[in-house]
Coordinates of C-alpha atoms in Angstrom, one line a residue:
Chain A
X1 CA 87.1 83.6 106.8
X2 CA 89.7 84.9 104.8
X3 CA 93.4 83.0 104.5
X4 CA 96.5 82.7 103.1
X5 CA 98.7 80.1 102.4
X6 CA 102.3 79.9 101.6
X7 CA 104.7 77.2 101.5
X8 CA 107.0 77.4 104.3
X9 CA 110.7 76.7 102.8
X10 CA 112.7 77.1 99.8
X11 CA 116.0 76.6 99.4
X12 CA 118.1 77.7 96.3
X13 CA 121.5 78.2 94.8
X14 CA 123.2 82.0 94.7
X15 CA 122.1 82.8 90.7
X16 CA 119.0 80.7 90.5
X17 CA 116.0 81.8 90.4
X18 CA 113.7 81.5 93.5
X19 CA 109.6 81.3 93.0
X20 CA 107.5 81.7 96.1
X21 CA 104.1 80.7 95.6
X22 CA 100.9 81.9 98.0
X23 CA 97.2 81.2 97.9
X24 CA 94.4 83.5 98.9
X25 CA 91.2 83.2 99.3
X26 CA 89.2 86.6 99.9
X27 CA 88.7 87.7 96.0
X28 CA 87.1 90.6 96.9
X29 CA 90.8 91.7 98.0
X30 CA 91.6 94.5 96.0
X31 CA 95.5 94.4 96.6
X32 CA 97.8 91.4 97.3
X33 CA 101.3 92.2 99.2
X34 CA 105.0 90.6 99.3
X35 CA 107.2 91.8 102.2
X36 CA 110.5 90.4 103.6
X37 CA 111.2 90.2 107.1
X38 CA 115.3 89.5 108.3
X39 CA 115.7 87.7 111.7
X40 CA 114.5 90.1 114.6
X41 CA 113.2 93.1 112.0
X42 CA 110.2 94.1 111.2
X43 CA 108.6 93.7 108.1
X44 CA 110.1 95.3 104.5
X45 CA 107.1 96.2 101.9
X46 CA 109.0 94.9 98.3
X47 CA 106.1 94.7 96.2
X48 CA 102.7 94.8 95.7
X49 CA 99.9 94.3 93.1
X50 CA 96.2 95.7 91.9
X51 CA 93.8 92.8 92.0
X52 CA 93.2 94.4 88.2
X53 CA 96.9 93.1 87.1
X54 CA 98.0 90.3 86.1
X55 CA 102.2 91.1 86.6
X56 CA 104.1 93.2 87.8
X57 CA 107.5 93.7 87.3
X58 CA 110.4 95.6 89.7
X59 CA 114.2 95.1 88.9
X60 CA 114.8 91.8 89.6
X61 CA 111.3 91.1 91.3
X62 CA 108.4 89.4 89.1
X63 CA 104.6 89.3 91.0
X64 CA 102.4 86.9 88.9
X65 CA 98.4 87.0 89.9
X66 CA 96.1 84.5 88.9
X67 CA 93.0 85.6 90.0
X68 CA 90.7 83.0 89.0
X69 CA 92.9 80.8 90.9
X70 CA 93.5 83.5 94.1
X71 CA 97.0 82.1 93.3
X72 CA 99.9 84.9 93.8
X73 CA 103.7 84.1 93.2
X74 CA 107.0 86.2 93.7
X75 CA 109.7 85.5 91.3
X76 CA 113.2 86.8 92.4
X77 CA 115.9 86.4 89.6
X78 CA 119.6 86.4 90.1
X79 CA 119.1 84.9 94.3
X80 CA 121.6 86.2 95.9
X81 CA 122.5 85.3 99.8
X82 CA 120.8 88.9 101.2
X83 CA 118.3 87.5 99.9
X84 CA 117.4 85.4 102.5
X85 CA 114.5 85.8 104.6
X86 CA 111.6 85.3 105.8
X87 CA 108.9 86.4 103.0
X88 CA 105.5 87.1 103.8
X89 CA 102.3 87.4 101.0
X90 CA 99.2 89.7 102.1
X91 CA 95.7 90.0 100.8
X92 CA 93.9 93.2 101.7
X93 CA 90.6 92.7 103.9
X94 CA 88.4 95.4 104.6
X95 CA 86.4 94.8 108.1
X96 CA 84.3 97.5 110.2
X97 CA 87.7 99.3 111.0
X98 CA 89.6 99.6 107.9
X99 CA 91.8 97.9 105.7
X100 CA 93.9 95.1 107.6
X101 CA 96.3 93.0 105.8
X102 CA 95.8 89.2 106.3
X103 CA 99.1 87.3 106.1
X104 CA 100.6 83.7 105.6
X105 CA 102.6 82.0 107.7
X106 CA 105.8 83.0 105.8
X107 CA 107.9 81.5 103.1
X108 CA 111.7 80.9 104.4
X109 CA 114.1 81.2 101.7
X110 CA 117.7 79.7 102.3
X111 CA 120.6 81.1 99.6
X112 CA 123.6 78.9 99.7
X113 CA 126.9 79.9 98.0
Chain B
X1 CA 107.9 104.1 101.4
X2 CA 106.9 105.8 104.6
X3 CA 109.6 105.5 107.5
X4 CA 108.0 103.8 110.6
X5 CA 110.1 103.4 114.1
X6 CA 109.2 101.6 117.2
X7 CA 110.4 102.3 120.5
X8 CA 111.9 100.2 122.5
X9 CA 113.1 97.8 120.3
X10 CA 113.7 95.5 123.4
X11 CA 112.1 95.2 126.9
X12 CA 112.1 93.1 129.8
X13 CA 110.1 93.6 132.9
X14 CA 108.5 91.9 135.4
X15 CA 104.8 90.1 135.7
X16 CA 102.0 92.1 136.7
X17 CA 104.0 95.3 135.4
X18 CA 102.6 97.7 132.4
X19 CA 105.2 98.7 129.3
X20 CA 104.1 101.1 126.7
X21 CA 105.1 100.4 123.1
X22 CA 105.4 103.7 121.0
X23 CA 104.5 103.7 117.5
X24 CA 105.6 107.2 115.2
X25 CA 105.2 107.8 111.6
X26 CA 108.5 109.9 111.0
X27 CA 107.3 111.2 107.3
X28 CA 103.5 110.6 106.9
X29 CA 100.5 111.3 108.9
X30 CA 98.8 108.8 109.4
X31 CA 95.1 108.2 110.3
X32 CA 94.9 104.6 110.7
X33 CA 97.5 101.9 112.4
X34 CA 97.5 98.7 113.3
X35 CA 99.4 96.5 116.1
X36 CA 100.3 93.1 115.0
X37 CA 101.7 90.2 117.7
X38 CA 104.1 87.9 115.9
X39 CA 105.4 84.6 117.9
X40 CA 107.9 83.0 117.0
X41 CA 108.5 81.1 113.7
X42 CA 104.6 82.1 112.8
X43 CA 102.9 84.7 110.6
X44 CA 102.0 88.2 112.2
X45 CA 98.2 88.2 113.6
X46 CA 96.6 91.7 113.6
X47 CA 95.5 92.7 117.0
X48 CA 93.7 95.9 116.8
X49 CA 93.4 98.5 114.7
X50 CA 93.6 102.4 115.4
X51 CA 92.2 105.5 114.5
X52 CA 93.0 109.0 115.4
X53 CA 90.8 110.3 117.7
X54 CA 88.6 107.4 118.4
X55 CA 88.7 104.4 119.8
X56 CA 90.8 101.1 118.9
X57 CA 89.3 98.2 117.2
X58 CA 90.0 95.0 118.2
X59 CA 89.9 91.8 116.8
X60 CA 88.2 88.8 118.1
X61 CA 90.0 87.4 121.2
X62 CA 92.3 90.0 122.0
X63 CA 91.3 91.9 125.4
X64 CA 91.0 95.4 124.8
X65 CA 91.7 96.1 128.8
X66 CA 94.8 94.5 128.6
X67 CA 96.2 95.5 125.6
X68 CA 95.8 99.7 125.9
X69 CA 95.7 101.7 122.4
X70 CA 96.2 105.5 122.3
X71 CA 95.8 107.3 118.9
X72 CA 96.0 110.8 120.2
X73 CA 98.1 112.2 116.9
X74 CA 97.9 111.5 113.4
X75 CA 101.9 110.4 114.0
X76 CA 102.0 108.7 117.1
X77 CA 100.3 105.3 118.4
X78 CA 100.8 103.6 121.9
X79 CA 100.2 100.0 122.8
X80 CA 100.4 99.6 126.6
X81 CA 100.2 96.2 127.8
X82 CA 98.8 96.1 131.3
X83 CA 100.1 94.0 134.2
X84 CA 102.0 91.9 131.9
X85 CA 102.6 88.0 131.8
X86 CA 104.8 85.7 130.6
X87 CA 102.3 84.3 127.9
X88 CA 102.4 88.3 126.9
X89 CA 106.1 88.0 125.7
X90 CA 106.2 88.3 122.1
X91 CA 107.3 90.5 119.1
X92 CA 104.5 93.5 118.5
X93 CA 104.7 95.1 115.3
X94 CA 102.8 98.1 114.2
X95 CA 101.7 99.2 110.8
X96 CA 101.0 102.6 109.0
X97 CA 98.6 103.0 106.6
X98 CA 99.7 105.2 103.3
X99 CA 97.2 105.0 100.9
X100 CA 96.9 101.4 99.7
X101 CA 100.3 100.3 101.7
X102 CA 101.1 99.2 104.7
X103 CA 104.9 100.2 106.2
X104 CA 106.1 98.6 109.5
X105 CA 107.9 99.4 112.3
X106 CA 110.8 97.4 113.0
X107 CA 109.0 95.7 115.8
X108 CA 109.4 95.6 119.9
X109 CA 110.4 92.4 121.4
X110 CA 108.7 92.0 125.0
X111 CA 110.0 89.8 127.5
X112 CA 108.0 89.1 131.0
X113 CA 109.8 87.4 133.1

């Protein structure tokens, strides 16, 4: 079945440069998802991608898609402390339903001053 | 993005009784949502997804008696959780599909005591 795997810390430096990385594997996903969740809130869409691209780029937010690889990263430049959080990739999966978003376990990143 | 609330953001009640969850799309109308269980310090696991009009879809293992979904308006989506117990307490989350996105609630946190 289909899943998605993210590494589950990272911890930078306010100013550096944070890279979350997240496998997939459903290719036949046609849209891949970050979002941010802060302790006891629900879930903030930041970005997402076509399965078509290859980057995308939104202020100070890079999405990279390999697709040969189902490999998906999230570049965040200039880490600042708000920006810590929980962050959370998607793939798209399309079941009997509707289109559900399948999710990793969550990427924690840690800002220090 | 599509504003999504929740309602309550907080309960606590007592095994073996019911709470309803209310799920409203405050911009968009939406035709399909989904309910999502987090637990803690783990990634969000759909539980059933809803249509307007029809009947919920669940996914494999969640019991459709106990957990109650009401789709009745393209704007509004209830997740009851009959006679409650403690293994029930968790943080549900809904979703709103727009198009290719998904936008969240900011999540209900149950506690059965």
């Amino acid at each position: 079945g289909e899943d998605v795997e993210q590494s589950l810390f990272l911890s930078v430096r306010e100013g550096d440069s944070s890279v979350i990385n997240c496998t997939y594997t459903d290719s036949s996903s046609t849209y891949l998802y970050w979002y941010k969740q802060e302790p006891g809130a629900g879930l903030q869409l930041l970005t997402y991608i076509f399965s078509n691209m290859d980057m995308k780029q939104d202020q100070r937010l890079t999405v990279l898609l390999n697709k040969k690889d189902k490999h998906l990263s999230l570049r965040i430049a200039d880490t600042q402390t708000g920006d810590s959080a929980i962050y959370f990739c998607a793939e798209s999966s399309t079941n009997q339903a509707g289109t559900a978003l399948i999710f990793g376990k969550g990427t924690t990143l840690s800002v220090s001053s | 993005g599509a504003v999504v609330s929740q309602h309550p953001s907080w309960v606590i009640c007592k095994s073996g009784t019911s709470v309803k969850i209310e799920c409203r799309s405050l911009d968009f109308q939406a035709t399909t949502m989904f309910w999502y269980r987090q637990f803690p310090k783990k990634s969000l696991m759909l539980m059933a997804t809803s249509n307007e009009g029809s009947k919920a879809t669940y996914e494999q293992g969640v019991e459709k008696d106990k957990f109650l979904i009401n789709h009745a308006s393209l704007t509004l989506s209830t997740l009851t959780v009959t006679s409650a117990h403690p293994e029930d307490s968790s943080f549900y989350i809904c979703g709103v599909k727009i198009q290719e996105t998904q936008y969240f609630g900011p999540g209900t946190r149950l506690l059965v005591l």
